[in-house]
Short mmCIF file of N, CA, C and O in Angstrom, two decimals:
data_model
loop_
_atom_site.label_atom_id
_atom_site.label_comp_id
_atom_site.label_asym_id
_atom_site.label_seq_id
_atom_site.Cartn_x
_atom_site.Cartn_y
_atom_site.Cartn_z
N UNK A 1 -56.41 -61.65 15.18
CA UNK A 1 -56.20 -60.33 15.67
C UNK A 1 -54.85 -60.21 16.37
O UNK A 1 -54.26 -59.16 16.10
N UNK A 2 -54.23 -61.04 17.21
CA UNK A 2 -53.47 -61.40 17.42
C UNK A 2 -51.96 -61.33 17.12
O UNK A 2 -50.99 -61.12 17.84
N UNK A 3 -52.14 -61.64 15.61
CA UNK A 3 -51.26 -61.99 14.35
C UNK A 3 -51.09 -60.94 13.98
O UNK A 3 -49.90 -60.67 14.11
N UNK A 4 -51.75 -59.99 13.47
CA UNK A 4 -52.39 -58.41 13.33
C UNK A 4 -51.24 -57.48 14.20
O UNK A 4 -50.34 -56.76 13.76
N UNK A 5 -51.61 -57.76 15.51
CA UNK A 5 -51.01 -56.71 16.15
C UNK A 5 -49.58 -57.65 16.18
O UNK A 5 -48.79 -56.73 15.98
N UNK A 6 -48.83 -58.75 16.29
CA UNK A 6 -47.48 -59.17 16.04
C UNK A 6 -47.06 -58.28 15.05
O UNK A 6 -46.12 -57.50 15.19
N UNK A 7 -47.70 -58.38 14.13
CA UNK A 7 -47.11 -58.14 12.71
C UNK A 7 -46.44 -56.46 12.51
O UNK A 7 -45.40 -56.02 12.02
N UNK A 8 -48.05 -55.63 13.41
CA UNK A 8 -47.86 -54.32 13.59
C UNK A 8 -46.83 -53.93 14.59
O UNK A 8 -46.33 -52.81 14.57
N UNK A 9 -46.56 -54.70 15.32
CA UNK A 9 -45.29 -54.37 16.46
C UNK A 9 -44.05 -54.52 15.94
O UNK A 9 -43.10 -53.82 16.26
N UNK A 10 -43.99 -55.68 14.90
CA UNK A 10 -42.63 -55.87 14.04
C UNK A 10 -42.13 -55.08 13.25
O UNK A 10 -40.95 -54.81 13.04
N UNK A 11 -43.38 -54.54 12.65
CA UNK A 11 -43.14 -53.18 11.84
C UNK A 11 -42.75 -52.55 12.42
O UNK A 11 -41.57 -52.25 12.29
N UNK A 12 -43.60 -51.94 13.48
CA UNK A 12 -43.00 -50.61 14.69
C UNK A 12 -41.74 -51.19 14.85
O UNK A 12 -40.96 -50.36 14.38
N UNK A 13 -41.00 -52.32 15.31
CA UNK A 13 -40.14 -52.06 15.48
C UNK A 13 -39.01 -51.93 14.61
O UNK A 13 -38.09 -51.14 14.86
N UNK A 14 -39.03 -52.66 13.62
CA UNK A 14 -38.13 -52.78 12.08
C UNK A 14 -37.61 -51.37 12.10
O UNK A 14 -36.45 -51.02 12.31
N UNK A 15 -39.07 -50.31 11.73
CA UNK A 15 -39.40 -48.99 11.50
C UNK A 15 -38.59 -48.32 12.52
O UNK A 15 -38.17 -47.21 12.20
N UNK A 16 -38.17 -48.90 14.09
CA UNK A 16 -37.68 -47.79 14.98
C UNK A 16 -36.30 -48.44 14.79
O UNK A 16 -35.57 -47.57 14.31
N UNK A 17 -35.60 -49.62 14.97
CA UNK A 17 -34.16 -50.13 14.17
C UNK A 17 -33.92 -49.24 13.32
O UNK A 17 -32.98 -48.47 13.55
N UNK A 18 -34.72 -49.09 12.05
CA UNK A 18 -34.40 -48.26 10.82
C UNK A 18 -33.94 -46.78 11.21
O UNK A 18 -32.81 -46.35 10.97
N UNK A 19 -35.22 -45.86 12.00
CA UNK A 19 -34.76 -44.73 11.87
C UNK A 19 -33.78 -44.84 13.16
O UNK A 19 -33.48 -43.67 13.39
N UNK A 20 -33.10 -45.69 14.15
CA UNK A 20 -31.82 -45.60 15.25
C UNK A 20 -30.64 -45.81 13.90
O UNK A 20 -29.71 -45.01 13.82
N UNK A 21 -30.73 -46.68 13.10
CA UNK A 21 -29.54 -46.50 12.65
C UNK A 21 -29.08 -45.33 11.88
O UNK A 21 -27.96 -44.83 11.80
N UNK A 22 -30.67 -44.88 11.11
CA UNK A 22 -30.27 -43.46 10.29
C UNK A 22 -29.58 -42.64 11.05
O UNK A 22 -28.62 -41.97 10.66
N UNK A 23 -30.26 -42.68 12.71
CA UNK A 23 -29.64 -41.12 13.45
C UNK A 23 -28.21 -41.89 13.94
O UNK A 23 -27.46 -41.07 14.48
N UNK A 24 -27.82 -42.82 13.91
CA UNK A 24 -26.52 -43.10 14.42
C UNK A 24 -25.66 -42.60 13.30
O UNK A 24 -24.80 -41.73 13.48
N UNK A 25 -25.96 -43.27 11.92
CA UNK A 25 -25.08 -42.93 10.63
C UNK A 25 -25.04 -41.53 10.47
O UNK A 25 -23.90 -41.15 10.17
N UNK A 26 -26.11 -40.37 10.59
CA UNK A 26 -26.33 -39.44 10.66
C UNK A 26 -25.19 -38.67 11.49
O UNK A 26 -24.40 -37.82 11.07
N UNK A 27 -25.35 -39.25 12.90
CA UNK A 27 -24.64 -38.45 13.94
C UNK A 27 -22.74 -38.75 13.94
O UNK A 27 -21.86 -38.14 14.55
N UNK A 28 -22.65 -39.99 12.92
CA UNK A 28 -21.26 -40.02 12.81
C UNK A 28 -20.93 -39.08 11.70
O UNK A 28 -19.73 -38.77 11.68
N UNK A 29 -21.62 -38.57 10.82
CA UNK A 29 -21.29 -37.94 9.77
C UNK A 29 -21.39 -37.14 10.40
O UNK A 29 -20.30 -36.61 10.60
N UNK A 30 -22.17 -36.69 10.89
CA UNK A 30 -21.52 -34.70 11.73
C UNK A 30 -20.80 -34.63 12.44
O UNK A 30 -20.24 -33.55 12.57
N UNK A 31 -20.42 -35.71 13.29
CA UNK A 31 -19.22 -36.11 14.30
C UNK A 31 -17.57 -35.55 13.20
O UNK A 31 -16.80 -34.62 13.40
N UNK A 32 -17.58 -36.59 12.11
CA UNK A 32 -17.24 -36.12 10.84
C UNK A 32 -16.39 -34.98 10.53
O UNK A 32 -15.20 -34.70 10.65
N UNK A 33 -17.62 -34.35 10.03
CA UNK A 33 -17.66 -32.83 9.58
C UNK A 33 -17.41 -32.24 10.86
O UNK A 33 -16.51 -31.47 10.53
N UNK A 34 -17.55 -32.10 11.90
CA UNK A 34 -17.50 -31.59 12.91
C UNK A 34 -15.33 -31.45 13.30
O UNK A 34 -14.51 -30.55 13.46
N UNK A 35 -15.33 -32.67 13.28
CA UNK A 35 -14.19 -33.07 13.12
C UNK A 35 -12.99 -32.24 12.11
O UNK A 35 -11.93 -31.85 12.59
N UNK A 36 -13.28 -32.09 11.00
CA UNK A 36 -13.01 -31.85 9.97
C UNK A 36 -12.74 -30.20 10.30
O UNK A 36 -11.66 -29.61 10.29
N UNK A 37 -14.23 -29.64 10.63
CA UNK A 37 -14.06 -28.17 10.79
C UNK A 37 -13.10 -27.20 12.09
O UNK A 37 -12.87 -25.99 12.19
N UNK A 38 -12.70 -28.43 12.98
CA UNK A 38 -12.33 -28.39 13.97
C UNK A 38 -10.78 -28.59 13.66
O UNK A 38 -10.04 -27.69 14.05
N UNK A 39 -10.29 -29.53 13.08
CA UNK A 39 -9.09 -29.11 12.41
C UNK A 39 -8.41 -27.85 11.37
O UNK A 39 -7.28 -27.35 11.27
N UNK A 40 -9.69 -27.63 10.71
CA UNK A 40 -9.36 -26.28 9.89
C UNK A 40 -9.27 -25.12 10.35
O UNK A 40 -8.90 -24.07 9.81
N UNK A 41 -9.83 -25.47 11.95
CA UNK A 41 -9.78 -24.25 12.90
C UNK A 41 -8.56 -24.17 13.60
O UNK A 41 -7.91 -23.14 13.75
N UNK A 42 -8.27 -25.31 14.05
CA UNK A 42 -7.04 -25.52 14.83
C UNK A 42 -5.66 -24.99 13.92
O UNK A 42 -4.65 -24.41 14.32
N UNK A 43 -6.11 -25.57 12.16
CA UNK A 43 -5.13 -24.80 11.66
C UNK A 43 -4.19 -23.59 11.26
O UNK A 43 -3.02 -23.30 11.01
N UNK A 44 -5.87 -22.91 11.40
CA UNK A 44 -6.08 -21.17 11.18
C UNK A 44 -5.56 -21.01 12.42
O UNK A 44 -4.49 -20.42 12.27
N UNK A 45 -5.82 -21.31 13.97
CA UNK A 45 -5.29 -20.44 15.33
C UNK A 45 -3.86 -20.87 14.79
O UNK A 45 -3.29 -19.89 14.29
N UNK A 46 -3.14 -21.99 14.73
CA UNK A 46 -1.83 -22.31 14.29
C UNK A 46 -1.12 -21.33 13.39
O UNK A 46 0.03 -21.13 13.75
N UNK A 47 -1.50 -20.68 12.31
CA UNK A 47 -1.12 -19.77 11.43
C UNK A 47 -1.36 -18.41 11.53
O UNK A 47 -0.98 -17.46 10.85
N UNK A 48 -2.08 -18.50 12.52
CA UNK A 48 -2.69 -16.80 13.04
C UNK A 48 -1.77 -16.78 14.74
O UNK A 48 -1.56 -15.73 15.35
N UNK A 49 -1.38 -18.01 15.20
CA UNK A 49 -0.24 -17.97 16.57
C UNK A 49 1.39 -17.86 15.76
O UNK A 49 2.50 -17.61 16.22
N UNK A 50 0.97 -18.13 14.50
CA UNK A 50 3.09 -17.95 13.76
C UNK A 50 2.72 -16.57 13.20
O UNK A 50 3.46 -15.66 13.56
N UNK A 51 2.12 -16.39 12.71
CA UNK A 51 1.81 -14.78 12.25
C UNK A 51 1.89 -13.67 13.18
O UNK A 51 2.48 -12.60 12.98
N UNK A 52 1.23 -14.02 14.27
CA UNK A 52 1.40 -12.99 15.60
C UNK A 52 3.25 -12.99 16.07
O UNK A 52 4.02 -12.04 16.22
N UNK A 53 3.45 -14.31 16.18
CA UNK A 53 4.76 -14.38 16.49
C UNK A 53 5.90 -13.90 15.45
O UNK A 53 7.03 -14.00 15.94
N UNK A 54 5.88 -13.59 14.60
CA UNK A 54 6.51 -12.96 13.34
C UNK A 54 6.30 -11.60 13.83
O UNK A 54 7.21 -10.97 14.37
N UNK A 55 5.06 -11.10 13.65
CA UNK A 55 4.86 -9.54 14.09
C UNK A 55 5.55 -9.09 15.24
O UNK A 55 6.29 -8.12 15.12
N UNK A 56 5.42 -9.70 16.44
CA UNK A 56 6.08 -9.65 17.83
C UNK A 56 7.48 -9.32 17.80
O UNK A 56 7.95 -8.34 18.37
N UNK A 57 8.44 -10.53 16.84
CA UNK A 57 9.55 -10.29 16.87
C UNK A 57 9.94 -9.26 15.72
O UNK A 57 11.11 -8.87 15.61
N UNK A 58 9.08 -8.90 14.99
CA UNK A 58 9.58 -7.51 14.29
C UNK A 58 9.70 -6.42 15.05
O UNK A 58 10.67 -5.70 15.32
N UNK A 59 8.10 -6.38 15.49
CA UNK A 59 8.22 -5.28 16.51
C UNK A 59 9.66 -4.92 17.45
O UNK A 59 10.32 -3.88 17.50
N UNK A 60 9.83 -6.40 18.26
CA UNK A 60 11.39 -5.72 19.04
C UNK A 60 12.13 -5.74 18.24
O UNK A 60 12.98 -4.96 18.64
N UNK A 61 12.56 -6.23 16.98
CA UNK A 61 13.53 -6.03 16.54
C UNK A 61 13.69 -4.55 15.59
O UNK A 61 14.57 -4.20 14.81
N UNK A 62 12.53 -3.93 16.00
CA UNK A 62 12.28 -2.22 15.32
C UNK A 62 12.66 -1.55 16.79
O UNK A 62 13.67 -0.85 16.82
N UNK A 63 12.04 -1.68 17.77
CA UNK A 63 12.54 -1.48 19.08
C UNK A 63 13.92 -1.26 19.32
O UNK A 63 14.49 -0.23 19.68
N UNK A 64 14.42 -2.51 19.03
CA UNK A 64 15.84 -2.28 19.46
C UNK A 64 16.82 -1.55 18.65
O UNK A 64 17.88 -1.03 19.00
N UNK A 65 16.17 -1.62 17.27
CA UNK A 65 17.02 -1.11 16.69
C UNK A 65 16.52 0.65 16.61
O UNK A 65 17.31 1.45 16.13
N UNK A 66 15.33 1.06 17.06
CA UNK A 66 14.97 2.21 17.34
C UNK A 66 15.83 2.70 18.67
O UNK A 66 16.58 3.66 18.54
N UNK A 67 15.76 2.25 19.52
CA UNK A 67 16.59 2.09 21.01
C UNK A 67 18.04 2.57 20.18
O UNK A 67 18.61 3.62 20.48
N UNK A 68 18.57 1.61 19.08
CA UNK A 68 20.06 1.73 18.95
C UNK A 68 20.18 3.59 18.05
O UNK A 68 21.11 4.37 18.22
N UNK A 69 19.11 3.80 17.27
CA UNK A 69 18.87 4.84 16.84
C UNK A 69 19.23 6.33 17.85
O UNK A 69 20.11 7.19 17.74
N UNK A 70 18.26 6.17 18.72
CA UNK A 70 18.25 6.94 19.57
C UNK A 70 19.55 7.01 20.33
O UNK A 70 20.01 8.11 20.61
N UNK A 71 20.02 6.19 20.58
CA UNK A 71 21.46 6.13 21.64
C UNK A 71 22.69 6.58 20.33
O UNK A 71 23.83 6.77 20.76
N UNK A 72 22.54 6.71 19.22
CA UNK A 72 23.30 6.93 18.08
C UNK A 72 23.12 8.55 17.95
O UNK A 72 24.12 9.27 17.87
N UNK A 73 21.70 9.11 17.93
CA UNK A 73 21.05 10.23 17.52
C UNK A 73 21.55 11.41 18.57
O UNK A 73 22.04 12.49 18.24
N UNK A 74 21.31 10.97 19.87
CA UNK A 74 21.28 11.72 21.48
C UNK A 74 22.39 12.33 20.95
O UNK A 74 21.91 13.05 20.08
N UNK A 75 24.03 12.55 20.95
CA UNK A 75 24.79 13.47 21.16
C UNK A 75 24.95 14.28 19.74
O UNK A 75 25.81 15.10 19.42
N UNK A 76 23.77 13.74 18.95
CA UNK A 76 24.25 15.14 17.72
C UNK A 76 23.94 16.09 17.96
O UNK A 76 24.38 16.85 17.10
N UNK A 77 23.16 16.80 18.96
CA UNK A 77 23.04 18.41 19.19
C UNK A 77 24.11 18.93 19.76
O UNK A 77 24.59 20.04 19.59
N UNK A 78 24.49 18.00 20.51
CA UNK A 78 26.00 18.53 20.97
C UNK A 78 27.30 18.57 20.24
O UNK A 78 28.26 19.32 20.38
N UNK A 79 27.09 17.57 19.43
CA UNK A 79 28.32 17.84 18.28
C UNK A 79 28.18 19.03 17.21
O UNK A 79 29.12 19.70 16.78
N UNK A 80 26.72 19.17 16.85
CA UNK A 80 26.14 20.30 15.94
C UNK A 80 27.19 21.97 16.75
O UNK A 80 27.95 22.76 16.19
N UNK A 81 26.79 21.90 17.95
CA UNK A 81 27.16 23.04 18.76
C UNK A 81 28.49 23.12 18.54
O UNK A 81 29.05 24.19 18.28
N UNK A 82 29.06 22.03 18.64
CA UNK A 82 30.72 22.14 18.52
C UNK A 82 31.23 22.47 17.48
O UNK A 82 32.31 23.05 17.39
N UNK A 83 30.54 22.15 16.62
CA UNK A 83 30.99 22.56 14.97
C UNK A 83 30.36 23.87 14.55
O UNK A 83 31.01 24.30 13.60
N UNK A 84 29.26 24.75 14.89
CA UNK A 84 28.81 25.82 14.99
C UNK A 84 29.74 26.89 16.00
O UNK A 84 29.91 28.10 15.80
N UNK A 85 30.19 26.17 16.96
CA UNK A 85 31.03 27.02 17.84
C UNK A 85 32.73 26.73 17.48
O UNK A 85 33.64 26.79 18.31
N UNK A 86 32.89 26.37 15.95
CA UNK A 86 34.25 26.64 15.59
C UNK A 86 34.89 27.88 15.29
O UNK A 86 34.28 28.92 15.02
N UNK A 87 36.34 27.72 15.34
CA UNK A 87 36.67 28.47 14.47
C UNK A 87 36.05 29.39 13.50
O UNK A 87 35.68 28.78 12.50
N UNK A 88 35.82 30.64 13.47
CA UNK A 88 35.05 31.14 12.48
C UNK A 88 36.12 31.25 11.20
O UNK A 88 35.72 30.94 10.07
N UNK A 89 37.56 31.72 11.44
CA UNK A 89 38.15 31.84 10.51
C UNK A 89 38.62 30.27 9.54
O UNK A 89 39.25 30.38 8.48
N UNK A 90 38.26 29.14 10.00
CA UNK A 90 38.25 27.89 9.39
C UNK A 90 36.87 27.77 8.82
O UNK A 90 35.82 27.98 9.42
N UNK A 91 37.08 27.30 7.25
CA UNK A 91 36.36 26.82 5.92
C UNK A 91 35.16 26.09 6.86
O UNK A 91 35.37 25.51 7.92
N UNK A 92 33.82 26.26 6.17
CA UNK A 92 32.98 25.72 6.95
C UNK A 92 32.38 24.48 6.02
O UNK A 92 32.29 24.91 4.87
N UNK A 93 32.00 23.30 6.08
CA UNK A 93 31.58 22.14 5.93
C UNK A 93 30.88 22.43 4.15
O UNK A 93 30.75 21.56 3.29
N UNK A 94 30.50 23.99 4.00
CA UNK A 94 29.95 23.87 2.58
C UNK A 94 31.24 24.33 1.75
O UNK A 94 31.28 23.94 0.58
N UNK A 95 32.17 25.02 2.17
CA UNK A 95 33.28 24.90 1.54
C UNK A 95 34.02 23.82 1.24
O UNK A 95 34.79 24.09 0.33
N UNK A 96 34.10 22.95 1.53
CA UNK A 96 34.71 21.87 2.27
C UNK A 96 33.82 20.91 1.05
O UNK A 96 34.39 20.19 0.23
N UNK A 97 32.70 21.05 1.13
CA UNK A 97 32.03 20.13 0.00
C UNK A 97 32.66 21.02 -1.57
O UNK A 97 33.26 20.51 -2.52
N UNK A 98 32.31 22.23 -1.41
CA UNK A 98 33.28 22.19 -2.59
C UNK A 98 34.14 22.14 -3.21
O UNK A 98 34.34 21.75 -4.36
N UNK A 99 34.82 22.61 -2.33
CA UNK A 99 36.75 21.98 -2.55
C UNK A 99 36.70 20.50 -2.64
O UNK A 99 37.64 20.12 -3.33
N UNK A 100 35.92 19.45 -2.19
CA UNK A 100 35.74 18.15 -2.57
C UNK A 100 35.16 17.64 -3.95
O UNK A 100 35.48 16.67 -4.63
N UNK A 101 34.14 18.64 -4.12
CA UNK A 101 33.57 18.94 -5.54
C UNK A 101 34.82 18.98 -6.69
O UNK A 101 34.71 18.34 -7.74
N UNK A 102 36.16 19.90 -6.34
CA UNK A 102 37.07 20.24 -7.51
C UNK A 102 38.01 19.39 -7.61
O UNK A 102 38.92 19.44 -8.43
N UNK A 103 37.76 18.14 -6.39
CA UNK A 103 38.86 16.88 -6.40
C UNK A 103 39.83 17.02 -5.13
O UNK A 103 40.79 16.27 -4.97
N UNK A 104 39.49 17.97 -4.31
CA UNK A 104 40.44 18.05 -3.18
C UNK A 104 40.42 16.73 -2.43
O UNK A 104 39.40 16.03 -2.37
N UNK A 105 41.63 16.39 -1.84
CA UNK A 105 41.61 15.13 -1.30
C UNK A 105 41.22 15.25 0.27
O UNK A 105 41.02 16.35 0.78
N UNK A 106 41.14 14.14 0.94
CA UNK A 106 40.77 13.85 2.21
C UNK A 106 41.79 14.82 3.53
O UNK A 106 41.43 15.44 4.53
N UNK A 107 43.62 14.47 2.71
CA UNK A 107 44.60 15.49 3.54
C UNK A 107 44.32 16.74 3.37
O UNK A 107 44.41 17.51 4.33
N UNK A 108 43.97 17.13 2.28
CA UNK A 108 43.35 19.08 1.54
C UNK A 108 42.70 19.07 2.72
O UNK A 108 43.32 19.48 3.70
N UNK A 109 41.22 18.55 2.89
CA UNK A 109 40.54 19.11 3.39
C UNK A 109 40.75 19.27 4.57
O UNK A 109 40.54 20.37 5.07
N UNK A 110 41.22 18.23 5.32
CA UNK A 110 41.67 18.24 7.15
C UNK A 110 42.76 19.58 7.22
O UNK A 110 42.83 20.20 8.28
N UNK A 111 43.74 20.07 5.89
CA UNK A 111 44.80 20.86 6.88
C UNK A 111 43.62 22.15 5.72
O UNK A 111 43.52 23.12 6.47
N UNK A 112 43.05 22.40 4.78
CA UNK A 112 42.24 23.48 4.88
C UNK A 112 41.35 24.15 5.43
O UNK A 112 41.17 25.36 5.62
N UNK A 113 40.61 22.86 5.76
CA UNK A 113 39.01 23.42 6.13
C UNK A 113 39.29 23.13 7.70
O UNK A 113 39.06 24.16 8.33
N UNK A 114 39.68 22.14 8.47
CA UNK A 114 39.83 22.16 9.91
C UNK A 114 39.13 21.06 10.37
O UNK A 114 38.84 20.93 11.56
N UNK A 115 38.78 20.14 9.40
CA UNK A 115 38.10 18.70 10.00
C UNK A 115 38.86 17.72 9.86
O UNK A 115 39.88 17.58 9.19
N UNK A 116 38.11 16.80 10.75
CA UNK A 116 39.13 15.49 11.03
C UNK A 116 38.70 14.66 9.76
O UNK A 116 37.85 14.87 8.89
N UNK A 117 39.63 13.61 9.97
CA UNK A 117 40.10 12.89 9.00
C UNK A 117 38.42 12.14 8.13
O UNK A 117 38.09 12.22 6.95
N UNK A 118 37.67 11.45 9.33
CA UNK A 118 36.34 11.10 9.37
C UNK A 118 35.58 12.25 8.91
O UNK A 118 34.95 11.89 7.91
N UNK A 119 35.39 13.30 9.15
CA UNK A 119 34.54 14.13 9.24
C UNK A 119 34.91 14.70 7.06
O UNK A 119 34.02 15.20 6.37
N UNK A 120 36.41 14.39 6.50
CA UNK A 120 36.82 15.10 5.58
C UNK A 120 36.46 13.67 4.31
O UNK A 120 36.11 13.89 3.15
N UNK A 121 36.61 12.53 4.81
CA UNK A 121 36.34 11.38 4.35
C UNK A 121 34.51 11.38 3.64
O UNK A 121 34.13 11.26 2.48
N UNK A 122 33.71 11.57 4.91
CA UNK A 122 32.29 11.87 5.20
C UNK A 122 32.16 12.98 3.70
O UNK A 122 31.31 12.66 2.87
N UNK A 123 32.63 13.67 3.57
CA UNK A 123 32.62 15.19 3.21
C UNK A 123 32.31 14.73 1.52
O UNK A 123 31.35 14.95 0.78
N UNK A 124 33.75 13.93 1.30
CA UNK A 124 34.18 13.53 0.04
C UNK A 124 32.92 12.54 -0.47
O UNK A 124 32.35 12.58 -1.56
N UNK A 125 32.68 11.59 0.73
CA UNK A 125 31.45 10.21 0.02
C UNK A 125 30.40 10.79 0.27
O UNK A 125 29.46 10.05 -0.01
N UNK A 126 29.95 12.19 0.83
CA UNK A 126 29.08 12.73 0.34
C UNK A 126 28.71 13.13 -1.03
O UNK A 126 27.81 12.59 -1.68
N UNK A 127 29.67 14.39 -1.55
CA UNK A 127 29.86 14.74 -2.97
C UNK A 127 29.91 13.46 -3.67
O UNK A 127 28.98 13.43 -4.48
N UNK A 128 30.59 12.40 -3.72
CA UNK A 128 30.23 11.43 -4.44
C UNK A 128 29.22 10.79 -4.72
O UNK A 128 28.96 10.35 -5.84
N UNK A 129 28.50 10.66 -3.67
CA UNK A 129 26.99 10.04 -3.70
C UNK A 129 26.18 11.27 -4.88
O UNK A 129 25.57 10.81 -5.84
N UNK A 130 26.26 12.68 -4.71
CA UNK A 130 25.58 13.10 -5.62
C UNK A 130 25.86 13.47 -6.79
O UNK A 130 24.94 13.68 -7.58
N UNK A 131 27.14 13.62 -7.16
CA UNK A 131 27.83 13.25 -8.41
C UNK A 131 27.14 12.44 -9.78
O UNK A 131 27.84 12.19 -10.77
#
């Protein structure tokens, strides 16, 4: 009887060896995978922290160049006024496109129409663009 219960304790224990190593082998394989999924995560925040940072610096760089917009934009109502408050008896800017239209040159237009050199230049690579 003796022998009996040795035998049955050896089993029990063989049997509890057996299933400690399953849950050890077990628990390294999810350790593992665990592992594994934990890098694919780390990779994604990594590519979703350069992605944000891409967006960021677009953003200011729409900013600033919106900023440069605006500081470009601000005195055209006042130049509009100045050129509305010309000369009435000087050629006005749609004349001026058409006399550029018939080949008038950049000097034509400054001593005809009454614009500066820039403004008669402007005039001409306008009509050209739609040409």
């Amino acid at each position: 009887m003796l022998e009996v219960a040795v035998v049955a304790l050896a089993f029990f224990c063989v049997l509890l060896a057996g299933t400690c190593l399953w849950l050890i082998l077990s628990q390294r394989q999810q350790a593992l995978l665990q592992a594994e999924r934990d890098s694919q995560r780390d990779q994604r925040s990594k590519e979703l922290v350069r992605r944000l940072d891409a967006y960021l610096a677009g953003s200011i760089r729409m900013g600033e160049e919106l900023h440069e917009l605006r500081r470009v934009v601000a005195p055209l109502p006042d130049k509009l006024n100045q050129i509305e408050q010309r000369d009435p008896n000087s050629l006005s800017f749609t004349q001026a496109a058409r006399l550029a239209g018939l080949g008038a040159s950049v000097d034509e237009l400054t001593q005809s129409c009454g614009l500066s050199t820039a403004e008669a230049e402007l005039v001409r690579k306008l009509h050209r663009s739609k040409a």
